[in-house]
Short mmCIF file of C-alpha atoms in Angstrom, two decimals:
data_model
loop_
_atom_site.label_atom_id
_atom_site.label_comp_id
_atom_site.label_asym_id
_atom_site.label_seq_id
_atom_site.Cartn_x
_atom_site.Cartn_y
_atom_site.Cartn_z
CA MET M 43 339.25 126.39 98.20
CA TYR M 44 337.55 127.77 100.16
CA MET M 45 337.75 128.20 104.40
CA LEU M 46 335.71 129.61 106.94
CA CYS M 47 336.76 131.60 109.14
CA CYS M 48 334.04 132.32 112.40
CA ASP M 49 333.98 134.43 115.49
CA LEU M 50 333.35 132.14 118.69
CA GLU M 51 331.73 134.31 120.88
CA GLY M 52 328.76 135.98 119.26
CA VAL M 53 328.05 133.82 116.89
CA LEU M 54 328.49 130.71 117.53
CA VAL M 55 328.07 130.81 121.21
CA PRO M 56 327.71 133.21 124.32
CA GLU M 57 329.38 136.86 125.23
CA VAL M 58 331.82 134.75 127.43
CA TRP M 59 332.69 137.23 129.91
CA ILE M 60 328.59 138.97 130.51
CA ASN M 61 328.21 135.02 131.81
CA VAL M 62 330.98 135.05 134.06
CA ALA M 63 329.68 138.32 135.61
CA ARG M 64 326.08 137.34 135.41
CA TRP M 65 327.15 134.09 137.83
CA THR M 66 330.00 135.47 140.11
CA GLY M 67 326.88 138.23 140.62
CA ILE M 68 330.63 140.85 139.86
CA ASP M 69 328.06 143.77 137.55
CA GLU M 70 331.63 145.17 136.91
CA LEU M 71 332.91 141.80 134.88
CA LYS M 72 330.23 143.67 132.68
CA LEU M 73 332.25 145.60 130.80
CA THR M 74 333.16 145.46 126.99
CA THR M 75 335.44 146.88 124.86
CA ARG M 76 332.26 149.32 124.36
CA ASP M 77 333.12 150.83 127.69
CA ILE M 78 336.64 150.35 128.02
CA VAL M 79 338.10 151.19 124.32
CA ASP M 80 341.69 149.55 125.69
CA TYR M 81 341.43 146.22 125.34
CA ASN M 82 344.53 145.31 127.15
CA ALA M 83 343.53 148.08 129.89
CA LEU M 84 339.84 146.25 129.79
CA MET M 85 341.42 142.62 130.47
CA LYS M 86 344.06 144.02 133.02
CA ARG M 87 340.63 145.21 134.70
CA ARG M 88 339.14 142.15 134.58
CA LEU M 89 342.04 140.03 136.06
CA GLU M 90 342.54 142.71 138.66
CA ILE M 91 338.81 141.80 140.32
CA LEU M 92 339.95 137.78 139.52
CA LYS M 93 342.69 138.18 142.16
CA GLN M 94 340.34 140.49 144.55
CA HIS M 95 337.95 137.81 144.21
CA GLY M 96 339.91 135.25 144.73
CA LEU M 97 337.80 133.50 141.52
CA THR M 98 340.49 131.01 139.69
CA ILE M 99 340.28 129.38 135.95
CA ASN M 100 339.10 126.12 137.63
CA ASP M 101 335.81 129.38 138.57
CA ILE M 102 335.76 130.39 135.39
CA GLN M 103 336.05 127.62 133.21
CA LYS M 104 333.61 126.08 135.56
CA VAL M 105 330.54 128.85 134.63
CA ILE M 106 332.23 128.68 130.53
CA SER M 107 331.01 124.73 131.01
CA LEU M 108 327.37 125.29 131.97
CA LEU M 109 326.63 128.08 128.75
CA GLU M 110 324.60 126.37 125.86
CA LEU M 111 325.42 127.28 122.33
CA MET M 112 323.47 129.41 120.74
CA PRO M 113 320.73 127.22 119.38
CA GLY M 114 321.24 126.38 115.95
CA ALA M 115 324.97 126.62 115.86
CA LEU M 116 325.59 122.77 116.18
CA ASP M 117 323.51 122.01 113.34
CA PHE M 118 325.23 124.78 111.27
CA ILE M 119 328.82 123.63 111.87
CA ASN M 120 327.60 119.90 111.25
CA TRP M 121 325.88 121.25 107.62
CA LEU M 122 328.86 123.12 106.79
CA HIS M 123 330.99 119.36 107.15
CA GLY M 124 332.04 118.49 103.36
CA ARG M 125 330.69 122.17 101.95
CA VAL M 126 333.39 124.40 103.60
CA GLN M 127 335.89 123.96 106.18
CA MET M 128 336.10 126.16 109.24
CA VAL M 129 338.42 127.36 112.04
CA VAL M 130 336.97 129.78 114.51
CA VAL M 131 338.92 133.15 115.18
CA SER M 132 338.43 134.29 118.47
CA ASP M 133 340.15 136.89 120.75
CA THR M 134 339.56 134.95 123.12
CA PHE M 135 341.50 132.05 125.29
CA ARG M 136 343.28 129.04 124.71
CA GLU M 137 342.12 128.02 129.02
CA PHE M 138 338.85 129.17 128.36
CA ALA M 139 337.01 127.86 125.16
CA ASP M 140 338.03 124.12 125.54
CA PRO M 141 334.45 123.63 127.13
CA LEU M 142 333.30 125.44 124.09
CA LEU M 143 335.02 124.02 121.22
CA GLU M 144 334.09 120.40 122.84
CA LYS M 145 330.82 121.83 122.69
CA ILE M 146 330.58 121.62 119.00
CA GLY M 147 333.35 119.06 118.00
CA TRP M 148 336.87 120.24 118.55
CA PRO M 149 337.52 122.68 116.15
CA VAL M 150 340.45 124.34 115.14
CA LEU M 151 340.80 127.92 116.90
CA PHE M 152 342.81 129.84 116.41
CA CYS M 153 342.97 133.32 119.54
CA HIS M 154 344.75 134.07 122.75
CA HIS M 155 346.29 131.87 125.94
CA LEU M 156 346.93 133.26 129.40
CA THR M 157 349.58 133.12 132.02
CA ILE M 158 348.70 130.71 135.06
CA ASP M 159 349.96 130.30 138.10
CA LYS M 160 350.35 126.94 140.17
CA ASP M 161 347.21 128.12 142.28
CA GLY M 162 345.06 128.26 139.44
CA ASN M 163 345.46 132.33 139.53
CA ILE M 164 345.20 134.11 136.34
CA THR M 165 348.05 135.90 136.02
CA ASP M 166 348.32 137.41 132.91
CA PHE M 167 347.48 137.29 129.32
CA ASN M 168 349.12 136.85 126.42
CA LEU M 169 347.72 138.33 122.23
CA ARG M 170 349.00 135.87 120.47
CA GLN M 171 349.43 138.59 117.99
CA THR M 172 348.61 141.67 116.61
CA GLU M 173 345.27 141.74 114.19
CA ALA M 174 345.02 138.10 115.57
CA LYS M 175 342.29 138.17 113.19
CA LYS M 176 342.98 139.58 109.89
CA LYS M 177 346.58 137.50 109.88
CA VAL M 178 344.67 134.55 110.04
CA VAL M 179 342.43 134.92 106.75
CA GLU M 180 346.10 136.97 105.28
CA ALA M 181 347.74 133.38 105.85
CA LEU M 182 345.17 131.29 104.64
CA GLN M 183 345.34 133.25 101.71
CA ASN M 184 348.86 132.97 101.30
CA LEU M 185 348.07 129.20 101.40
CA ASN M 186 345.92 130.21 97.92
CA PHE M 187 342.62 129.65 99.75
CA LYS M 188 339.40 132.24 99.35
CA VAL M 189 337.99 132.96 102.46
CA ILE M 190 334.42 133.93 103.50
CA ALA M 191 334.33 135.49 107.31
CA ILE M 192 331.61 135.91 109.55
CA GLY M 193 332.48 137.96 113.05
CA ASP M 194 329.35 140.52 115.03
CA SER M 195 331.76 142.87 116.50
CA TYR M 196 333.83 145.53 116.29
CA ASN M 197 337.48 143.58 116.57
CA ASP M 198 335.68 141.49 113.42
CA ILE M 199 335.62 144.35 111.00
CA THR M 200 339.65 144.32 109.92
CA MET M 201 339.18 140.58 109.10
CA LEU M 202 335.37 140.92 107.56
CA ARG M 203 337.69 142.81 105.07
CA GLN M 204 340.78 141.16 104.61
CA ALA M 205 338.26 138.52 103.47
CA GLU M 206 337.13 137.82 100.67
CA HIS M 207 333.10 138.13 101.81
CA GLY M 208 332.85 139.40 104.72
CA ILE M 209 328.93 138.78 107.49
CA LEU M 210 328.37 140.49 109.72
CA TYR M 211 326.00 137.79 111.65
CA ARG M 212 323.79 139.24 114.62
CA PRO M 213 325.76 142.32 114.31
CA PRO M 214 324.76 145.02 117.33
CA GLN M 215 323.62 148.16 115.51
CA ASN M 216 325.97 150.22 116.22
CA VAL M 217 328.46 148.16 114.33
CA ILE M 218 325.96 148.11 111.47
CA ASP M 219 325.76 151.93 110.64
CA ASP M 220 329.48 152.30 111.29
CA ASN M 221 330.02 149.52 108.51
CA GLN M 222 327.00 149.26 105.94
CA ASP M 223 328.85 148.54 103.06
CA ILE M 224 329.42 144.80 105.43
CA LYS M 225 326.76 142.32 104.89
CA VAL M 226 324.72 141.52 107.20
CA VAL M 227 322.97 138.08 108.17
CA ALA M 228 320.01 137.68 111.54
CA SER M 229 319.76 133.93 111.63
CA TYR M 230 322.18 131.11 110.54
CA SER M 231 319.66 129.34 107.93
CA GLN M 232 320.11 132.80 106.06
CA LEU M 233 323.39 132.45 107.10
CA LYS M 234 323.33 129.39 105.11
CA HIS M 235 321.80 130.47 102.17
CA LEU M 236 324.28 133.68 101.88
CA VAL M 237 327.25 130.05 102.50
CA SER M 238 325.94 128.35 99.74
CA GLU M 239 325.39 131.36 97.24
CA ILE M 240 329.23 131.98 97.85
CA LEU M 241 330.09 128.55 97.45
CA GLU M 242 328.07 127.82 93.81
CA THR M 243 328.65 130.99 92.38
CA ASN M 244 332.52 131.09 92.42
CA SER M 245 334.09 127.89 92.05
CA LEU M 246 336.52 125.61 94.14
CA MET W 261 351.13 128.22 121.26
CA TYR W 262 351.80 124.25 119.60
CA MET W 263 349.66 123.15 116.63
CA LEU W 264 350.38 119.97 115.45
CA CYS W 265 350.53 119.03 111.90
CA CYS W 266 349.71 115.85 110.94
CA ASP W 267 350.04 114.21 107.56
CA LEU W 268 346.43 111.49 106.83
CA GLU W 269 347.67 108.73 104.54
CA GLY W 270 349.88 106.22 106.02
CA VAL W 271 349.28 107.76 109.43
CA LEU W 272 345.77 108.41 110.07
CA VAL W 273 344.65 106.53 107.33
CA PRO W 274 346.05 103.80 104.54
CA GLU W 275 347.54 104.74 101.52
CA VAL W 276 344.74 105.42 98.88
CA TRP W 277 346.20 104.42 96.04
CA ILE W 278 346.71 101.52 97.31
CA ASN W 279 343.56 100.50 98.08
CA VAL W 280 342.06 101.50 95.04
CA ALA W 281 344.02 99.64 92.64
CA ARG W 282 343.33 96.43 95.44
CA TRP W 283 339.13 97.30 95.35
CA THR W 284 339.11 98.07 91.44
CA GLY W 285 341.35 95.30 90.23
CA ILE W 286 343.69 97.38 87.88
CA ASP W 287 347.54 96.69 89.31
CA GLU W 288 349.31 99.62 87.90
CA LEU W 289 347.41 102.16 89.97
CA LYS W 290 349.76 100.77 92.61
CA LEU W 291 352.44 102.71 91.02
CA THR W 292 353.79 105.14 93.50
CA THR W 293 356.28 108.12 93.97
CA ARG W 294 358.74 105.64 93.85
CA ASP W 295 357.84 104.11 90.44
CA ILE W 296 357.12 107.89 88.80
CA VAL W 297 359.62 110.21 90.71
CA ASP W 298 357.59 113.23 89.39
CA TYR W 299 354.57 113.50 90.48
CA ASN W 300 352.66 115.54 87.74
CA ALA W 301 353.25 112.52 85.83
CA LEU W 302 352.13 110.03 88.06
CA MET W 303 348.84 111.59 88.80
CA LYS W 304 348.72 112.33 85.38
CA ARG W 305 348.83 108.40 84.34
CA ARG W 306 346.52 107.49 87.14
CA LEU W 307 343.68 109.83 85.82
CA GLU W 308 344.43 108.66 82.17
CA ILE W 309 344.06 105.05 83.87
CA LEU W 310 341.01 105.77 85.26
CA LYS W 311 339.18 107.26 82.39
CA GLN W 312 340.59 104.05 79.85
CA HIS W 313 338.40 102.25 82.91
CA GLY W 314 336.15 104.56 83.07
CA LEU W 315 336.00 104.99 86.67
CA THR W 316 334.48 108.44 88.15
CA ILE W 317 334.54 110.22 91.55
CA ASN W 318 331.80 107.72 92.71
CA ASP W 319 333.85 105.05 91.87
CA ILE W 320 336.66 106.06 93.77
CA GLN W 321 334.94 107.67 96.72
CA LYS W 322 332.72 104.39 97.54
CA VAL W 323 336.11 102.79 97.40
CA ILE W 324 337.37 105.27 99.83
CA SER W 325 335.14 104.89 102.12
CA LEU W 326 335.17 101.28 102.20
CA LEU W 327 338.50 101.98 104.13
CA GLU W 328 338.76 101.98 107.92
CA LEU W 329 341.03 103.62 109.72
CA MET W 330 344.32 103.03 110.60
CA PRO W 331 343.57 100.73 114.38
CA GLY W 332 344.55 103.63 116.91
CA ALA W 333 344.20 106.47 115.13
CA LEU W 334 340.60 108.12 116.43
CA ASP W 335 342.26 107.57 120.02
CA PHE W 336 345.17 108.86 119.25
CA ILE W 337 343.26 111.93 118.39
CA ASN W 338 340.78 112.40 120.43
CA TRP W 339 343.51 112.45 122.88
CA LEU W 340 344.94 115.34 121.35
CA HIS W 341 341.94 117.72 122.29
CA GLY W 342 342.24 119.96 125.22
CA ARG W 343 346.19 119.10 124.56
CA VAL W 344 347.36 120.42 121.27
CA GLN W 345 345.37 121.58 118.21
CA MET W 346 345.96 119.18 115.17
CA VAL W 347 345.39 119.95 111.43
CA VAL W 348 345.57 116.87 108.86
CA VAL W 349 348.29 118.40 105.83
CA SER W 350 348.33 116.38 102.61
CA ASP W 351 349.35 115.82 99.09
CA THR W 352 345.41 114.15 98.33
CA PHE W 353 342.25 115.62 97.06
CA ARG W 354 339.61 116.99 99.16
CA GLU W 355 336.62 115.16 97.27
CA PHE W 356 339.05 111.99 98.65
CA ALA W 357 339.39 113.22 102.05
CA ASP W 358 335.73 113.65 102.62
CA PRO W 359 334.60 110.32 103.63
CA LEU W 360 338.14 109.61 105.73
CA LEU W 361 338.04 113.83 107.31
CA GLU W 362 333.80 112.47 108.50
CA LYS W 363 335.00 108.96 110.39
CA ILE W 364 337.99 111.54 112.32
CA GLY W 365 335.29 114.03 112.92
CA TRP W 366 335.77 116.92 109.98
CA PRO W 367 339.44 117.73 111.34
CA VAL W 368 340.20 120.98 109.36
CA LEU W 369 342.37 119.44 106.11
CA PHE W 370 344.89 121.81 103.51
CA CYS W 371 345.45 119.64 100.96
CA HIS W 372 344.58 119.35 97.10
CA HIS W 373 341.16 120.15 94.63
CA LEU W 374 341.16 117.86 91.28
CA THR W 375 338.69 119.06 88.49
CA ILE W 376 335.76 116.83 87.90
CA ASP W 377 333.22 117.27 85.38
CA LYS W 378 328.90 116.79 85.08
CA ASP W 379 329.36 113.18 84.30
CA GLY W 380 331.91 112.84 87.77
CA ASN W 381 334.97 112.34 85.65
CA ILE W 382 337.94 113.52 87.07
CA THR W 383 339.40 115.74 83.87
CA ASP W 384 342.37 117.62 86.27
CA PHE W 385 344.02 117.69 89.36
CA ASN W 386 344.58 121.37 90.98
CA LEU W 387 347.75 121.28 93.63
CA ARG W 388 347.31 124.34 95.78
CA GLN W 389 350.76 125.66 95.62
CA THR W 390 353.90 124.32 95.33
CA GLU W 391 355.67 122.84 98.37
CA ALA W 392 351.72 123.02 99.85
CA LYS W 393 353.36 121.28 103.09
CA LYS W 394 355.54 123.40 104.19
CA LYS W 395 354.27 126.32 103.60
CA VAL W 396 351.39 124.90 106.32
CA VAL W 397 353.93 124.99 108.83
CA GLU W 398 355.05 128.69 107.84
CA ALA W 399 352.05 130.16 107.95
CA LEU W 400 351.31 128.47 111.42
CA GLN W 401 354.96 129.66 112.30
CA ASN W 402 353.75 133.44 111.47
CA LEU W 403 351.02 133.13 112.95
CA ASN W 404 352.92 132.53 116.19
CA PHE W 405 352.79 129.17 116.65
CA LYS W 406 355.44 126.35 117.16
CA VAL W 407 355.00 123.30 115.30
CA ILE W 408 355.17 119.08 115.71
CA ALA W 409 354.92 117.63 112.17
CA ILE W 410 353.94 114.14 111.60
CA GLY W 411 354.17 112.41 108.91
CA ASP W 412 356.02 109.22 107.00
CA SER W 413 357.13 109.67 103.37
CA TYR W 414 359.73 111.72 101.73
CA ASN W 415 356.77 113.70 100.41
CA ASP W 416 356.77 115.67 104.35
CA ILE W 417 360.87 115.83 104.52
CA THR W 418 360.64 119.53 104.34
CA MET W 419 357.55 119.66 106.47
CA LEU W 420 359.33 118.01 109.16
CA ARG W 421 362.19 120.11 108.69
CA GLN W 422 360.54 123.00 108.75
CA ALA W 423 357.91 122.40 111.70
CA GLU W 424 359.89 122.59 115.82
CA HIS W 425 359.41 119.47 115.80
CA GLY W 426 358.99 116.63 113.31
CA ILE W 427 358.45 112.90 113.78
CA LEU W 428 358.59 109.99 111.11
CA TYR W 429 355.51 107.78 112.05
CA ARG W 430 355.91 104.49 111.02
CA PRO W 431 358.46 105.27 107.78
CA PRO W 432 359.96 102.88 105.37
CA GLN W 433 363.34 101.45 105.47
CA ASN W 434 364.77 103.96 103.37
CA VAL W 435 362.99 107.29 104.70
CA ILE W 436 365.02 106.53 107.87
CA ASP W 437 367.42 105.83 106.54
CA ASP W 438 367.46 108.98 104.21
CA ASN W 439 367.28 111.28 107.41
CA GLN W 440 368.70 109.63 110.02
CA ASP W 441 368.31 113.00 111.83
CA ILE W 442 364.51 113.05 113.01
CA LYS W 443 362.73 111.16 115.27
CA VAL W 444 360.97 108.07 113.88
CA VAL W 445 358.13 106.60 116.08
CA ALA W 446 356.50 102.98 115.39
CA SER W 447 353.05 103.42 117.43
CA TYR W 448 351.03 105.73 119.04
CA SER W 449 351.09 104.61 122.10
CA GLN W 450 355.21 105.96 121.79
CA LEU W 451 353.13 109.44 119.56
CA LYS W 452 351.48 110.19 122.91
CA HIS W 453 354.51 110.07 124.60
CA LEU W 454 357.30 111.90 122.65
CA VAL W 455 354.19 114.87 122.07
CA SER W 456 353.30 114.89 125.87
CA GLU W 457 357.36 115.27 126.54
CA ILE W 458 357.31 117.77 124.05
CA LEU W 459 354.37 119.81 125.55
CA GLU W 460 355.52 119.88 128.85
CA THR W 461 359.19 120.93 128.26
CA ASN W 462 358.09 123.50 126.22
CA SER W 463 355.58 126.67 128.30
CA LEU W 464 352.86 127.39 125.71
#
């Protein structure tokens, strides 16, 4: 049997931090792992900025609740039902994701979580485990699933390589250049076509 | 973080084979693991009976599509959203489950699958792995989740014992008698109360 592991931000929904930066007007929150390579250092900086500006989890959740899904994302998810099961695999945080998950029908999400004090201040972040995305694929393979994995960025590559079928969905050019052996698709209709092809040419 | 592993038949939906027996009028399909202890022998007998009567996957799916959820099941599932994530863990087959999953919003299902020929005859059944339910709990624990598991019968016991919190939902008296150390609940409202209690007394 197949299971589809799908990244969240950049594939089904827009990038959360870029939109938090846009809505709050705090340009420094636009920083990504392309600017600060060390993810832990980047997250620490983000939490410092939130603290400086007195922004709580409620403010962030408000911004996230205003985000629209990528056009076509809901249709893609509904198309999967009855064809192949999907789990969402993301480096986001549980507390950020709920407003987004609600919009796509509450799929299961494998991600991290935050530490929040009684006033709603985000005091720390907790990675569920190292190499979290890849390990979800491995866990499913140990349960005798074959995995189709979809992602768009550097933090998806080990997951895509671990899966039986890894697909890059609208990645930036540098991710394509650095991973020329991984299939790239540019639209949900191409993605549907490729997923159909994989499911049809491989038995349950 | 917590993940809830919920059995399907007997907890969220009625027993499939008992209803297939009822709708087809074939009494022998009422046989369960209480009559034939060896699950493989039981499934082989069931498939023989379907063959004798010329019943295909389409007939079975039609019966299943007529089944109603347990009263309160959908409300329970919706109540979980945003509180704790749920996956469904069942010894049913992929091809039986789809009409039921649609009614409860397509949760992820860990189960087995059938071999079906081009005419829709069920020619074989394929267990995803041995001790399939317990192994889902172990996989989630390896991904650093704590697990609340809910089931109603003997085939759930190893899953319930592997989980951090195992709960029997309206089990038959013999299952209660044989597992007196496992908590028993008799309604979804009791289940909600117990799940809330677990989530509140244990941090993320």
